[in-house]
Short mmCIF file of C-alpha atoms in Angstrom, two decimals:
data_model
loop_
_atom_site.label_atom_id
_atom_site.label_comp_id
_atom_site.label_asym_id
_atom_site.label_seq_id
_atom_site.Cartn_x
_atom_site.Cartn_y
_atom_site.Cartn_z
CA MET T 1345 56.45 52.58 -215.50
CA PRO T 1346 54.38 49.45 -216.11
CA ARG T 1347 52.21 47.69 -213.58
CA TYR T 1348 52.08 43.96 -212.96
CA ALA T 1349 49.24 41.49 -212.55
CA GLN T 1350 48.75 37.82 -211.80
CA LEU T 1351 45.46 36.23 -212.85
CA VAL T 1352 45.15 33.46 -210.26
CA MET T 1353 43.02 30.79 -211.93
CA GLY T 1354 42.10 27.16 -211.49
CA PRO T 1355 39.25 24.78 -210.66
CA ALA T 1356 37.18 25.25 -207.53
CA GLY T 1357 39.07 24.07 -204.46
CA SER T 1358 42.50 24.28 -206.05
CA GLY T 1359 43.73 26.74 -203.42
CA LYS T 1360 43.54 30.12 -205.15
CA SER T 1361 42.73 32.15 -202.04
CA THR T 1362 45.34 30.25 -200.01
CA TYR T 1363 47.88 31.00 -202.74
CA CYS T 1364 47.05 34.72 -202.58
CA SER T 1365 47.27 34.73 -198.79
CA THR T 1366 50.64 32.94 -198.87
CA MET T 1367 52.02 35.33 -201.49
CA ILE T 1368 50.91 38.33 -199.43
CA GLN T 1369 52.76 37.00 -196.39
CA HIS T 1370 55.84 36.16 -198.45
CA ALA T 1371 55.85 39.62 -200.03
CA GLU T 1372 55.73 41.25 -196.60
CA ALA T 1373 58.67 39.11 -195.51
CA ILE T 1374 60.80 40.28 -198.44
CA SER T 1375 59.59 43.90 -198.25
CA ARG T 1376 57.59 43.91 -201.48
CA SER T 1377 54.26 45.60 -202.01
CA VAL T 1378 51.62 43.16 -203.30
CA GLN T 1379 47.87 43.68 -203.26
CA VAL T 1380 44.86 41.49 -204.01
CA VAL T 1381 41.66 42.06 -205.95
CA ASN T 1382 38.80 39.62 -205.35
CA LEU T 1383 37.01 38.73 -208.59
CA ASP T 1384 34.91 35.89 -207.18
CA PRO T 1385 31.34 37.14 -206.67
CA ALA T 1386 30.55 33.97 -204.69
CA ALA T 1387 33.45 34.28 -202.23
CA GLU T 1388 32.49 34.08 -198.58
CA HIS T 1389 35.62 35.15 -196.71
CA PHE T 1390 39.38 35.51 -197.01
CA ASP T 1391 42.08 36.26 -194.46
CA TYR T 1392 43.78 39.14 -196.24
CA PRO T 1393 42.81 42.72 -197.11
CA VAL T 1394 41.68 43.44 -200.67
CA MET T 1395 42.02 46.68 -202.59
CA ALA T 1396 38.85 45.88 -204.59
CA ASP T 1397 36.05 43.36 -204.17
CA ILE T 1398 33.69 42.45 -207.02
CA ARG T 1399 30.96 41.77 -204.44
CA GLU T 1400 30.66 45.53 -204.06
CA LEU T 1401 29.60 45.59 -207.71
CA ILE T 1402 27.50 42.42 -207.90
CA GLN T 1403 26.94 39.25 -205.87
CA VAL T 1404 25.85 35.77 -206.91
CA ASP T 1405 23.23 35.59 -204.15
CA ASP T 1406 21.51 38.73 -205.43
CA VAL T 1407 21.41 37.33 -208.96
CA MET T 1408 20.00 33.99 -207.80
CA GLU T 1409 17.29 35.71 -205.76
CA ASP T 1410 16.16 37.80 -208.73
CA ASP T 1411 12.86 36.28 -209.88
CA SER T 1412 13.25 37.67 -213.39
CA LEU T 1413 16.56 35.86 -213.95
CA LYS T 1414 16.02 32.52 -212.19
CA PHE T 1415 19.67 31.48 -212.35
CA GLY T 1416 21.31 28.69 -210.39
CA PRO T 1417 24.78 28.99 -208.81
CA ASN T 1418 26.77 28.42 -212.02
CA GLY T 1419 24.51 30.49 -214.24
CA GLY T 1420 24.47 33.24 -211.64
CA LEU T 1421 28.25 33.35 -211.48
CA VAL T 1422 28.57 33.53 -215.27
CA PHE T 1423 26.01 36.35 -215.30
CA CYS T 1424 28.02 38.21 -212.64
CA MET T 1425 31.24 37.89 -214.62
CA GLU T 1426 29.58 39.07 -217.83
CA TYR T 1427 28.13 42.03 -215.93
CA PHE T 1428 31.62 42.72 -214.60
CA ALA T 1429 33.04 42.63 -218.15
CA ASN T 1430 30.57 45.36 -219.11
CA ASN T 1431 31.65 47.51 -216.16
CA PHE T 1432 35.44 47.53 -216.32
CA ASP T 1433 35.32 51.24 -215.47
CA TRP T 1434 34.46 50.18 -211.90
CA LEU T 1435 37.67 48.16 -211.73
CA GLU T 1436 39.71 50.98 -213.27
CA GLU T 1437 38.47 53.36 -210.60
CA CYS T 1438 39.33 50.88 -207.84
CA LEU T 1439 42.84 50.24 -209.18
CA GLY T 1440 43.72 53.89 -209.59
CA HIS T 1441 46.83 54.88 -211.51
CA VAL T 1442 49.69 54.04 -209.18
CA GLU T 1443 52.87 53.07 -211.02
CA ASP T 1444 54.70 49.83 -210.26
CA ASP T 1445 51.60 48.18 -208.77
CA TYR T 1446 51.80 44.40 -208.29
CA ILE T 1447 48.31 42.95 -208.01
CA LEU T 1448 46.96 39.41 -207.62
CA PHE T 1449 43.50 38.91 -209.12
CA ASP T 1450 41.77 36.09 -207.23
CA CYS T 1451 39.48 34.67 -209.91
CA PRO T 1452 36.42 32.37 -209.67
CA GLY T 1453 36.73 28.59 -209.89
CA GLN T 1454 34.37 27.91 -212.80
CA ILE T 1455 36.61 26.30 -215.40
CA GLU T 1456 34.45 27.44 -218.32
CA LEU T 1457 35.58 31.01 -217.66
CA TYR T 1458 39.07 30.01 -218.84
CA THR T 1459 38.14 27.68 -221.68
CA HIS T 1460 35.38 29.04 -223.91
CA LEU T 1461 33.78 32.11 -222.30
CA PRO T 1462 35.38 35.43 -223.33
CA VAL T 1463 35.26 37.19 -219.95
CA MET T 1464 38.79 36.42 -218.72
CA LYS T 1465 40.25 37.09 -222.15
CA GLN T 1466 38.56 40.50 -222.13
CA LEU T 1467 39.93 41.17 -218.65
CA ALA T 1468 43.48 40.29 -219.69
CA GLU T 1469 43.25 42.56 -222.73
CA GLN T 1470 41.81 45.40 -220.67
CA LEU T 1471 44.58 45.14 -218.09
CA GLN T 1472 47.16 45.25 -220.87
CA GLN T 1473 45.54 48.43 -222.17
CA TRP T 1474 45.99 49.87 -218.67
CA GLU T 1475 49.73 49.12 -219.01
CA PHE T 1476 49.70 45.98 -216.89
CA ARG T 1477 52.04 43.13 -217.68
CA VAL T 1478 49.81 40.13 -217.11
CA CYS T 1479 50.69 36.55 -216.20
CA GLY T 1480 48.23 33.71 -215.77
CA VAL T 1481 48.82 31.50 -212.74
CA PHE T 1482 46.92 28.24 -213.18
CA LEU T 1483 46.55 26.15 -210.03
CA VAL T 1484 45.82 22.44 -209.83
CA ASP T 1485 45.39 20.48 -206.60
CA SER T 1486 48.32 18.06 -206.32
CA GLN T 1487 46.17 15.59 -204.38
CA PHE T 1488 44.24 14.85 -207.57
CA MET T 1489 47.28 14.60 -209.83
CA VAL T 1490 48.90 11.41 -208.56
CA GLU T 1491 47.39 9.24 -211.29
CA SER T 1492 48.28 9.45 -214.96
CA PHE T 1493 44.79 9.93 -216.38
CA LYS T 1494 44.00 12.66 -213.84
CA PHE T 1495 47.28 14.36 -214.59
CA ILE T 1496 46.55 14.42 -218.32
CA SER T 1497 43.14 15.97 -217.58
CA GLY T 1498 44.81 18.66 -215.48
CA VAL T 1499 47.33 19.33 -218.23
CA MET T 1500 44.55 19.75 -220.78
CA ALA T 1501 42.71 22.19 -218.50
CA ALA T 1502 45.87 24.27 -218.10
CA LEU T 1503 46.52 24.11 -221.83
CA SER T 1504 42.97 25.28 -222.58
CA ALA T 1505 43.51 28.35 -220.42
CA MET T 1506 46.83 29.07 -222.14
CA VAL T 1507 45.23 28.88 -225.58
CA ALA T 1508 42.16 30.90 -224.61
CA LEU T 1509 43.89 33.78 -222.80
CA GLU T 1510 47.07 34.09 -224.89
CA ILE T 1511 49.18 35.43 -222.03
CA PRO T 1512 52.28 34.05 -220.28
CA GLN T 1513 51.21 31.32 -217.88
CA VAL T 1514 52.84 29.55 -214.95
CA ASN T 1515 51.23 26.26 -213.89
CA ILE T 1516 51.39 25.26 -210.24
CA MET T 1517 50.60 22.14 -208.23
CA THR T 1518 49.22 23.36 -204.93
CA LYS T 1519 48.79 21.75 -201.51
CA MET T 1520 52.09 19.89 -201.69
CA ASP T 1521 52.30 20.25 -197.91
CA LEU T 1522 49.22 18.03 -197.55
CA LEU T 1523 50.70 15.05 -199.39
CA ASN T 1524 52.09 12.10 -197.47
CA PRO T 1525 55.73 11.10 -198.15
CA LYS T 1526 54.73 8.32 -200.54
CA ALA T 1527 52.50 10.63 -202.59
CA LYS T 1528 55.21 13.32 -202.68
CA LYS T 1529 57.67 10.83 -204.13
CA GLU T 1530 55.09 9.63 -206.63
CA ILE T 1531 54.18 13.11 -207.81
CA GLU T 1532 57.76 14.13 -208.61
CA LYS T 1533 57.49 12.46 -212.00
CA TYR T 1534 54.54 14.70 -212.87
CA LEU T 1535 56.37 17.99 -212.28
CA ASP T 1536 58.53 17.52 -215.38
CA PRO T 1537 56.75 14.60 -217.01
CA ASP T 1538 57.78 12.25 -219.75
CA MET T 1539 54.43 11.79 -221.42
CA TYR T 1540 55.57 8.82 -223.47
CA SER T 1541 56.58 6.94 -220.35
CA MET T 1542 53.07 7.49 -219.02
CA MET T 1543 51.80 5.48 -221.94
CA GLU T 1544 53.73 2.57 -220.49
CA ASP T 1545 51.92 3.00 -217.18
CA ASN T 1546 51.19 -0.39 -215.67
CA SER T 1547 47.68 0.68 -214.72
CA THR T 1548 44.81 -0.01 -217.07
CA THR T 1549 43.58 3.59 -216.93
CA LEU T 1550 45.51 4.56 -220.07
CA ARG T 1551 45.12 1.28 -221.91
CA SER T 1552 41.66 1.69 -223.40
CA LYS T 1553 41.95 0.26 -226.91
CA LYS T 1554 39.22 2.56 -228.16
CA PHE T 1555 40.98 5.77 -227.10
CA ASN T 1556 44.58 4.58 -227.11
CA LYS T 1557 45.45 6.36 -230.35
CA LEU T 1558 43.90 9.64 -229.17
CA THR T 1559 45.70 9.42 -225.82
CA LYS T 1560 49.02 8.84 -227.59
CA ALA T 1561 48.42 11.86 -229.81
CA ILE T 1562 47.64 14.09 -226.82
CA CYS T 1563 50.67 12.88 -224.88
CA GLY T 1564 52.87 13.35 -227.94
CA LEU T 1565 51.64 16.91 -228.49
CA ILE T 1566 52.32 17.89 -224.88
CA ASP T 1567 55.71 16.17 -224.75
CA ASP T 1568 57.08 17.20 -228.15
CA TYR T 1569 56.44 20.90 -227.62
CA SER T 1570 57.05 21.01 -223.84
CA MET T 1571 53.87 23.03 -223.58
CA VAL T 1572 52.93 22.39 -219.95
CA ARG T 1573 55.14 22.08 -216.89
CA PHE T 1574 54.21 22.41 -213.23
CA LEU T 1575 55.92 24.01 -210.26
CA PRO T 1576 55.31 22.59 -206.77
CA PHE T 1577 53.76 24.95 -204.23
CA ASP T 1578 54.17 24.20 -200.54
CA ARG T 1579 52.97 27.10 -198.44
CA THR T 1580 55.33 26.08 -195.61
CA ASP T 1581 58.42 26.20 -197.83
CA GLU T 1582 59.71 29.77 -198.19
CA GLU T 1583 62.38 28.78 -200.70
CA GLY T 1584 59.83 27.01 -202.89
CA ILE T 1585 57.48 30.00 -202.72
CA ASN T 1586 60.33 32.27 -203.78
CA ILE T 1587 61.12 30.03 -206.76
CA VAL T 1588 57.49 30.22 -207.90
CA LEU T 1589 57.52 34.00 -207.56
CA GLN T 1590 60.77 34.24 -209.52
CA HIS T 1591 59.26 32.27 -212.41
CA ILE T 1592 56.25 34.58 -212.48
CA ASP T 1593 58.38 37.72 -212.19
CA PHE T 1594 60.52 36.52 -215.08
CA SER T 1595 57.48 35.94 -217.28
CA ILE T 1596 56.24 39.51 -216.77
CA GLN T 1597 59.73 41.05 -216.65
CA TYR T 1598 59.22 42.39 -213.17
CA GLY T 1599 62.08 44.54 -211.95
CA GLU T 1600 63.54 45.43 -215.34
CA ASP T 1601 62.22 48.99 -215.08
CA LEU T 1602 63.06 49.53 -211.43
CA GLU T 1603 65.56 52.27 -210.77
CA PHE T 1604 69.03 51.05 -210.00
CA LYS T 1605 70.26 52.07 -206.58
CA GLU T 1606 73.95 52.79 -206.45
CA PRO T 1607 75.76 51.33 -203.46
CA LYS T 1608 76.83 53.77 -200.81
CA GLU T 1609 80.36 55.06 -201.18
CA THR T 1610 82.68 53.76 -198.54
CA GLU T 1611 85.50 55.83 -197.17
CA GLU T 1612 88.91 54.75 -198.32
CA GLU T 1613 90.82 52.96 -195.65
CA PRO T 1614 93.82 54.94 -194.47
CA SER T 1615 97.01 53.50 -195.81
CA ASN T 1616 99.42 51.85 -193.46
CA THR T 1617 102.33 54.31 -193.56
CA ASN T 1618 104.75 52.05 -191.76
CA TYR T 1619 104.01 49.18 -194.13
CA ASP T 1620 104.40 51.42 -197.19
CA GLU T 1621 107.75 52.74 -195.97
CA PHE T 1622 108.96 49.22 -195.18
CA PHE T 1623 107.93 47.97 -198.62
CA GLN T 1624 109.62 50.98 -200.31
CA ASP T 1625 112.83 50.33 -198.41
CA LYS T 1626 112.84 46.74 -199.61
CA VAL T 1627 112.36 47.86 -203.20
CA ASP T 1628 115.18 50.41 -202.98
CA TYR T 1629 117.43 47.80 -201.48
#
């Protein structure tokens, strides 16, 4: 049987660890087994158990303190991820060979890992070789998506990850529970956006004459092919969390190979003899 994986991606501060924690709690509530692997070598803490932690292999602090390397935080993280890509056997040993695993991979927040560096692409391909069905889950903070130009930037970041990784991807707006009522109403139009209507935005942010033609082309590309859509994620809304999980499960065909459990046979109810005799008498009459 196949195994299943979510690559939880997104910019720093988009809520990746909170998403993993919420999914773990939701899975426990619906009696599903879900585990987490931490792939952020700069992570400090998280409030859920992990089955594997990249910090046991390499840490950003150790790389930065190495006098021969002299890397800063970003360079150190990229070095850690490239080192990880050369040591996938460590991950294979940690994952084991349990069938029907469902694992969330909590990834780092450096956006270049999902746009032009090959590390995450190599990870996705390696997981597929290990018979994982992989889905990318790209998170964007909803608090920064309430303006048209910021939304388009978020869409392009999600689209870059889709193109680079070449795996099914579900895009999510996180931290919906932190928005005020006015912002929640405003952001509804961005969940299933009409990109052409954004060009008619009354604000001046999309009316630069110099880049107007380019902006129109980008909006047209996204709208014509329906390439990017977002799901809202409110960690206090169990129904909304379940909808997100259903979309992801559908993209990786989770459950199609699960064994069908036949319902228990129920004993036939004893017939009502008096009623049967009465009905038979009526028929004979």
